[in-house]
CSV table of C-alpha atoms in Angstrom, one decimal:
chain,number,residue,atom,x,y,z
A,198,UNK,CA,0.0,0.0,0.0
A,199,UNK,CA,1.4,3.4,-0.9
A,200,UNK,CA,1.0,6.2,1.6
A,201,UNK,CA,0.8,9.9,0.7
A,202,UNK,CA,0.8,12.1,3.8
A,203,UNK,CA,-0.3,15.6,3.2
A,204,UNK,CA,1.6,17.6,5.8
A,205,UNK,CA,2.3,21.3,6.2
A,206,UNK,CA,6.1,20.7,5.7
A,207,UNK,CA,5.5,18.9,2.4
A,208,UNK,CA,3.0,21.5,1.2
A,209,UNK,CA,5.4,24.4,2.0
A,210,UNK,CA,8.5,22.7,0.4
A,211,UNK,CA,6.7,21.8,-2.8
A,212,UNK,CA,5.0,25.2,-3.1
A,213,UNK,CA,8.3,26.9,-2.7
A,214,UNK,CA,9.8,25.2,-5.8
A,215,UNK,CA,6.8,24.9,-8.1
A,216,UNK,CA,5.0,27.8,-9.7
A,217,UNK,CA,1.3,27.8,-9.6
A,218,UNK,CA,1.2,28.3,-13.3
A,219,UNK,CA,3.1,25.1,-13.7
A,220,UNK,CA,1.5,22.8,-11.1
A,221,UNK,CA,2.5,19.2,-11.1
A,222,UNK,CA,0.1,16.4,-10.4
A,223,UNK,CA,0.8,13.1,-8.6
A,224,UNK,CA,-0.9,10.0,-10.1
A,225,UNK,CA,-2.4,7.7,-7.4
A,226,UNK,CA,-2.7,4.0,-8.0
A,227,UNK,CA,-5.6,2.0,-6.5
A,228,UNK,CA,-5.6,1.7,-2.7
A,229,UNK,CA,-3.1,4.5,-2.3
A,230,UNK,CA,-3.6,5.9,1.2
A,231,UNK,CA,-4.0,9.7,1.5
A,232,UNK,CA,-4.1,11.4,4.9
A,233,UNK,CA,-4.8,14.8,6.3
A,234,UNK,CA,-4.5,15.7,10.0
A,235,UNK,CA,-8.0,14.4,10.8
A,236,UNK,CA,-8.9,11.8,8.2
A,237,UNK,CA,-7.4,9.2,5.9
A,238,UNK,CA,-8.8,7.4,2.8
A,239,UNK,CA,-7.8,4.9,0.2
A,240,UNK,CA,-8.1,5.7,-3.5
A,241,UNK,CA,-10.7,3.7,-5.5
A,242,UNK,CA,-9.6,0.6,-7.5
A,243,UNK,CA,-11.6,1.2,-10.8
A,244,UNK,CA,-9.9,2.1,-14.1
A,245,UNK,CA,-6.3,1.8,-12.8
A,246,UNK,CA,-5.0,2.9,-16.2
A,247,UNK,CA,-6.7,6.2,-15.6
A,248,UNK,CA,-5.6,7.0,-12.0
A,249,UNK,CA,-6.9,9.7,-9.8
A,250,UNK,CA,-4.5,12.6,-9.4
A,251,UNK,CA,-3.7,15.1,-6.6
A,252,UNK,CA,-2.0,18.4,-6.9
A,253,UNK,CA,1.6,18.6,-5.7
A,254,UNK,CA,0.9,21.9,-3.8
A,255,UNK,CA,-2.3,20.6,-2.2
A,256,UNK,CA,-3.3,22.2,1.1
A,257,UNK,CA,-2.5,19.9,4.1
A,258,UNK,CA,-6.1,19.9,5.6
A,259,UNK,CA,-7.9,19.0,2.4
A,260,UNK,CA,-7.9,15.8,0.3
A,261,UNK,CA,-8.7,16.7,-3.3
A,262,UNK,CA,-8.8,14.0,-6.0
A,263,UNK,CA,-9.8,14.3,-9.6
A,264,UNK,CA,-9.5,12.4,-12.9
A,265,UNK,CA,-11.1,12.3,-16.3
A,266,UNK,CA,-12.0,8.9,-17.7
A,267,UNK,CA,-12.0,9.3,-21.5
A,268,UNK,CA,-15.4,8.9,-23.1
A,269,UNK,CA,-17.1,8.6,-19.7
A,270,UNK,CA,-16.8,11.4,-17.1
A,271,UNK,CA,-14.7,13.8,-15.0
A,272,UNK,CA,-14.7,13.2,-11.3
A,273,UNK,CA,-13.9,15.8,-8.6
A,274,UNK,CA,-13.8,14.8,-4.9
A,275,UNK,CA,-12.9,17.1,-2.0
A,276,UNK,CA,-12.8,16.0,1.6
A,277,UNK,CA,-12.1,18.4,4.5
A,278,UNK,CA,-12.8,18.6,8.2
A,279,UNK,CA,-14.4,21.8,9.6
A,280,UNK,CA,-15.3,23.0,13.0
A,281,UNK,CA,-19.0,23.5,13.5
A,282,UNK,CA,-20.1,27.1,14.1
A,283,UNK,CA,-21.7,27.9,17.4
A,284,UNK,CA,-25.5,27.9,17.5
A,285,UNK,CA,-28.3,25.5,16.5
A,286,UNK,CA,-28.3,24.0,13.1
A,287,UNK,CA,-29.5,20.8,11.4
A,288,UNK,CA,-26.0,19.5,11.4
A,289,UNK,CA,-25.4,20.3,15.0
A,290,UNK,CA,-28.6,18.5,15.9
A,291,UNK,CA,-27.2,15.2,14.6
A,292,UNK,CA,-25.0,15.3,17.7
A,293,UNK,CA,-28.1,15.2,19.9
A,294,UNK,CA,-29.2,11.6,20.3
A,295,UNK,CA,-32.9,12.4,20.7
A,296,UNK,CA,-33.0,14.4,17.5
A,297,UNK,CA,-30.5,12.1,15.8
A,298,UNK,CA,-33.0,9.2,16.0
A,299,UNK,CA,-35.7,11.1,14.1
A,300,UNK,CA,-33.4,13.0,11.8
A,301,UNK,CA,-34.0,10.8,8.8
A,302,UNK,CA,-37.7,11.4,8.4
A,303,UNK,CA,-37.3,15.1,9.3
A,304,UNK,CA,-34.5,15.8,6.8
A,305,UNK,CA,-36.0,14.0,3.9
A,306,UNK,CA,-39.3,15.8,4.4
A,307,UNK,CA,-37.8,19.2,4.9
A,308,UNK,CA,-39.1,21.6,2.1
A,309,UNK,CA,-36.8,24.0,0.3
A,310,UNK,CA,-36.7,27.5,1.7
A,311,UNK,CA,-37.7,30.5,-0.4
A,312,UNK,CA,-34.0,31.3,-0.8
A,313,UNK,CA,-33.1,27.7,-1.9
A,314,UNK,CA,-36.0,27.7,-4.4
A,315,UNK,CA,-34.8,31.0,-6.0
A,316,UNK,CA,-31.2,29.8,-6.0
A,317,UNK,CA,-32.0,26.5,-7.7
A,318,UNK,CA,-34.4,28.2,-10.1
A,319,UNK,CA,-31.8,30.8,-11.2
A,320,UNK,CA,-29.2,28.1,-11.8
A,321,UNK,CA,-31.4,25.8,-13.7
A,322,UNK,CA,-31.3,22.9,-11.2
A,323,UNK,CA,-33.6,20.2,-12.5
A,324,UNK,CA,-33.0,17.6,-9.7
A,325,UNK,CA,-32.6,18.2,-6.0
A,326,UNK,CA,-32.8,15.6,-3.1
A,327,UNK,CA,-31.7,15.4,0.5
A,328,UNK,CA,-31.4,12.3,2.6
A,329,UNK,CA,-29.4,10.5,5.2
A,330,UNK,CA,-26.2,8.5,4.5
A,331,UNK,CA,-23.9,6.6,6.8
A,332,UNK,CA,-20.1,7.1,6.5
A,333,UNK,CA,-17.4,5.8,8.8
A,334,UNK,CA,-20.1,4.8,11.3
A,335,UNK,CA,-21.5,8.4,11.4
A,336,UNK,CA,-25.0,9.5,10.4
A,337,UNK,CA,-24.6,12.1,7.7
A,338,UNK,CA,-26.8,14.5,5.8
A,339,UNK,CA,-26.5,14.5,2.0
A,340,UNK,CA,-27.7,16.9,-0.6
A,341,UNK,CA,-27.6,16.3,-4.3
A,342,UNK,CA,-28.5,18.4,-7.3
A,343,UNK,CA,-28.1,18.1,-11.1
A,344,UNK,CA,-28.0,20.7,-13.8
A,345,UNK,CA,-26.7,21.5,-17.2
A,346,UNK,CA,-23.8,23.9,-16.3
A,347,UNK,CA,-23.0,24.9,-19.9
A,348,UNK,CA,-23.9,24.0,-23.4
A,349,UNK,CA,-22.8,20.4,-24.0
A,350,UNK,CA,-21.8,19.7,-20.3
A,351,UNK,CA,-23.9,18.3,-17.5
A,352,UNK,CA,-23.1,17.7,-13.8
A,353,UNK,CA,-24.3,16.0,-10.7
A,354,UNK,CA,-23.0,17.3,-7.4
A,355,UNK,CA,-23.2,15.8,-3.9
A,356,UNK,CA,-22.5,17.3,-0.5
A,357,UNK,CA,-22.3,14.9,2.5
A,358,UNK,CA,-21.7,16.3,6.0
A,359,UNK,CA,-20.9,14.0,8.9
A,360,UNK,CA,-20.6,15.6,12.4
A,361,UNK,CA,-18.6,14.2,15.3
A,362,UNK,CA,-16.9,15.1,18.6
A,363,UNK,CA,-13.1,15.2,18.6
A,364,UNK,CA,-10.9,14.2,21.5
A,365,UNK,CA,-10.9,17.8,22.8
A,366,UNK,CA,-14.7,17.9,23.0
A,367,UNK,CA,-15.0,20.1,19.9
A,368,UNK,CA,-17.8,19.6,17.4
A,369,UNK,CA,-16.5,18.9,13.9
A,370,UNK,CA,-17.8,17.8,10.6
A,371,UNK,CA,-16.3,15.8,7.7
A,372,UNK,CA,-17.4,17.8,4.7
A,373,UNK,CA,-17.4,15.8,1.4
A,374,UNK,CA,-18.0,17.6,-1.8
A,375,UNK,CA,-18.1,15.1,-4.7
A,376,UNK,CA,-19.3,15.5,-8.3
A,377,UNK,CA,-19.1,14.1,-11.8
A,378,UNK,CA,-19.4,15.8,-15.2
A,379,UNK,CA,-20.6,14.2,-18.4
A,380,UNK,CA,-20.8,15.6,-22.0
A,381,UNK,CA,-23.2,15.6,-24.9
A,382,UNK,CA,-24.1,17.7,-27.9
A,383,UNK,CA,-20.8,16.8,-29.6
A,384,UNK,CA,-18.7,18.1,-26.7
A,385,UNK,CA,-15.7,15.9,-25.8
A,386,UNK,CA,-13.5,15.7,-22.8
A,387,UNK,CA,-9.8,16.2,-23.5
A,388,UNK,CA,-8.3,12.8,-24.5
A,389,UNK,CA,-11.7,11.5,-25.6
A,390,UNK,CA,-12.9,10.5,-29.0
A,391,UNK,CA,-16.6,10.3,-28.1
A,392,UNK,CA,-19.0,12.4,-26.0
A,393,UNK,CA,-19.8,10.7,-22.7
A,394,UNK,CA,-23.5,9.9,-23.4
A,395,UNK,CA,-22.6,8.4,-26.8
A,396,UNK,CA,-20.3,5.9,-25.3
A,397,UNK,CA,-22.2,5.2,-22.0
A,398,UNK,CA,-25.7,5.6,-20.6
A,399,UNK,CA,-26.1,8.2,-17.9
A,400,UNK,CA,-27.1,5.5,-15.5
A,401,UNK,CA,-23.8,3.6,-16.1
A,402,UNK,CA,-21.7,6.7,-15.5
A,403,UNK,CA,-23.6,7.6,-12.3
A,404,UNK,CA,-23.3,4.0,-11.0
A,405,UNK,CA,-19.5,3.9,-11.6
A,406,UNK,CA,-19.1,7.2,-9.8
A,407,UNK,CA,-21.1,6.1,-6.8
A,408,UNK,CA,-19.1,2.8,-6.6
A,409,UNK,CA,-15.9,4.9,-6.5
A,410,UNK,CA,-17.4,6.9,-3.7
A,411,UNK,CA,-18.5,3.8,-1.9
A,412,UNK,CA,-14.9,2.6,-1.8
A,413,UNK,CA,-13.7,5.9,-0.4
A,414,UNK,CA,-16.5,6.0,2.2
A,415,UNK,CA,-15.8,2.5,3.3
A,416,UNK,CA,-12.1,3.3,3.7
A,417,UNK,CA,-12.4,6.5,5.7
A,418,UNK,CA,-10.5,6.6,9.1
A,419,UNK,CA,-11.1,9.5,11.5
A,420,UNK,CA,-8.0,10.1,13.6
A,421,UNK,CA,-9.2,12.7,16.1
A,422,UNK,CA,-12.7,11.4,16.8
A,423,UNK,CA,-13.6,10.8,20.5
A,424,UNK,CA,-14.9,7.3,19.7
A,425,UNK,CA,-15.6,6.5,23.4
A,426,UNK,CA,-17.9,9.5,23.8
A,427,UNK,CA,-19.6,8.9,20.4
A,428,UNK,CA,-20.3,5.3,21.4
A,429,UNK,CA,-21.5,6.3,24.9
A,430,UNK,CA,-24.0,8.8,23.4
A,431,UNK,CA,-25.3,6.4,20.8
A,432,UNK,CA,-23.9,8.4,17.9
A,433,UNK,CA,-22.0,5.6,16.1
A,434,UNK,CA,-23.7,3.1,13.8
A,435,UNK,CA,-22.9,-0.3,12.4
A,436,UNK,CA,-24.0,0.9,9.0
A,437,UNK,CA,-22.3,1.7,5.7
A,438,UNK,CA,-23.0,3.8,2.7
A,439,UNK,CA,-25.6,2.3,0.4
A,440,UNK,CA,-25.7,2.9,-3.3
A,441,UNK,CA,-29.5,2.9,-3.6
A,442,UNK,CA,-30.4,5.4,-0.8
A,443,UNK,CA,-30.6,8.3,-3.2
A,444,UNK,CA,-33.1,6.6,-5.5
A,445,UNK,CA,-35.6,6.2,-2.5
A,446,UNK,CA,-35.7,9.9,-1.7
A,447,UNK,CA,-38.0,12.4,-3.4
A,448,UNK,CA,-36.9,14.9,-6.0
A,449,UNK,CA,-37.7,18.4,-4.5
A,450,UNK,CA,-36.8,20.4,-7.6
A,451,UNK,CA,-39.5,22.5,-9.3
A,452,UNK,CA,-40.7,22.6,-12.8
A,453,UNK,CA,-41.7,26.2,-13.6
A,454,UNK,CA,-43.7,28.0,-16.2
A,455,UNK,CA,-43.8,31.7,-16.9
A,456,UNK,CA,-47.3,33.2,-16.9
A,457,UNK,CA,-47.1,36.3,-19.1
A,458,UNK,CA,-50.6,37.7,-18.0
A,459,UNK,CA,-49.6,37.9,-14.4
A,460,UNK,CA,-45.8,38.3,-14.9
A,461,UNK,CA,-45.2,35.4,-12.5
A,462,UNK,CA,-43.9,31.9,-12.4
A,463,UNK,CA,-46.0,28.9,-11.6
A,464,UNK,CA,-44.1,25.9,-10.3
A,465,UNK,CA,-44.8,22.3,-9.4
A,466,UNK,CA,-42.6,20.0,-7.5
A,467,UNK,CA,-41.4,17.2,-9.8
A,468,UNK,CA,-42.0,14.5,-7.3
A,469,UNK,CA,-43.4,16.3,-4.2
A,470,UNK,CA,-46.4,17.8,-5.9
A,471,UNK,CA,-45.7,21.1,-4.0
A,472,UNK,CA,-47.2,24.1,-5.8
A,473,UNK,CA,-45.4,27.4,-5.6
A,474,UNK,CA,-45.9,30.8,-7.4
A,475,UNK,CA,-44.0,34.0,-7.3
A,476,UNK,CA,-43.9,37.3,-9.1
A,477,UNK,CA,-41.0,37.6,-11.6
A,478,UNK,CA,-39.7,40.7,-9.8
A,479,UNK,CA,-39.9,39.2,-6.3
A,480,UNK,CA,-36.9,37.0,-5.9
A,481,UNK,CA,-37.5,35.5,-2.5
A,482,UNK,CA,-41.3,35.8,-2.0
A,483,UNK,CA,-42.9,32.5,-2.8
A,484,UNK,CA,-46.5,31.4,-2.1
A,485,UNK,CA,-46.4,27.6,-1.7
A,486,UNK,CA,-49.0,24.9,-0.9
A,487,UNK,CA,-47.9,21.4,-0.1
A,488,UNK,CA,-49.7,18.5,-1.6
């Protein structure tokens, strides 16, 4: 097993002799171990001839992997550990056992706020779900959205946040930002001879990406977690990430139609049936009725 430790000393020494305009990348073979001060992972085993890469001037506290599989997809994965801000939040509530037990149903039924609806509407998000995942024995909240980010390129982005107590009693969260890009309309990734969706079905691309993430999630080690406290408070679970969890959650995105006579948008939840309207000029003022 190869081990790549991302330490401050390495980051400083490398950044001192490499210009940002000429960044070098390190290719990572399957099962290469990458560590930050708080967590460690193993790189996935798929497509070993197209390995994941990591920047030679990578920050010490962030694990960032990317690769482009010709004729298939581009994968971007970022893993960091952040301190939770003071004050109540949905993430902070996951460290309360009473709320933790009912969090699944609450989070999956949580409607989009007015601000979230406007944000997704403006960016052309056509798929939006949130649900619970399990990573490294922790109960985590996951949000996923999909959109066409530019002509000929589509994306699907996930954010999984997993809170825990560290050995000093601080509240922290493993923040995982992972996404894949695919192409169509004659657009090709560099090094490809076909657009993604001509070579593979979208479902194949998505499944491969999720299998890569499953390998990463199953390999995560948390170095600074107070495991004894987490176990005592019932915040550790003998569960793992499941590929099918996303498919069981409802799509909360809206399909909107502009009504010229009233200068307003009329929107229906794609799977929730939620009905929302707003004036074109009123960004955050929505009138919604749940089904």
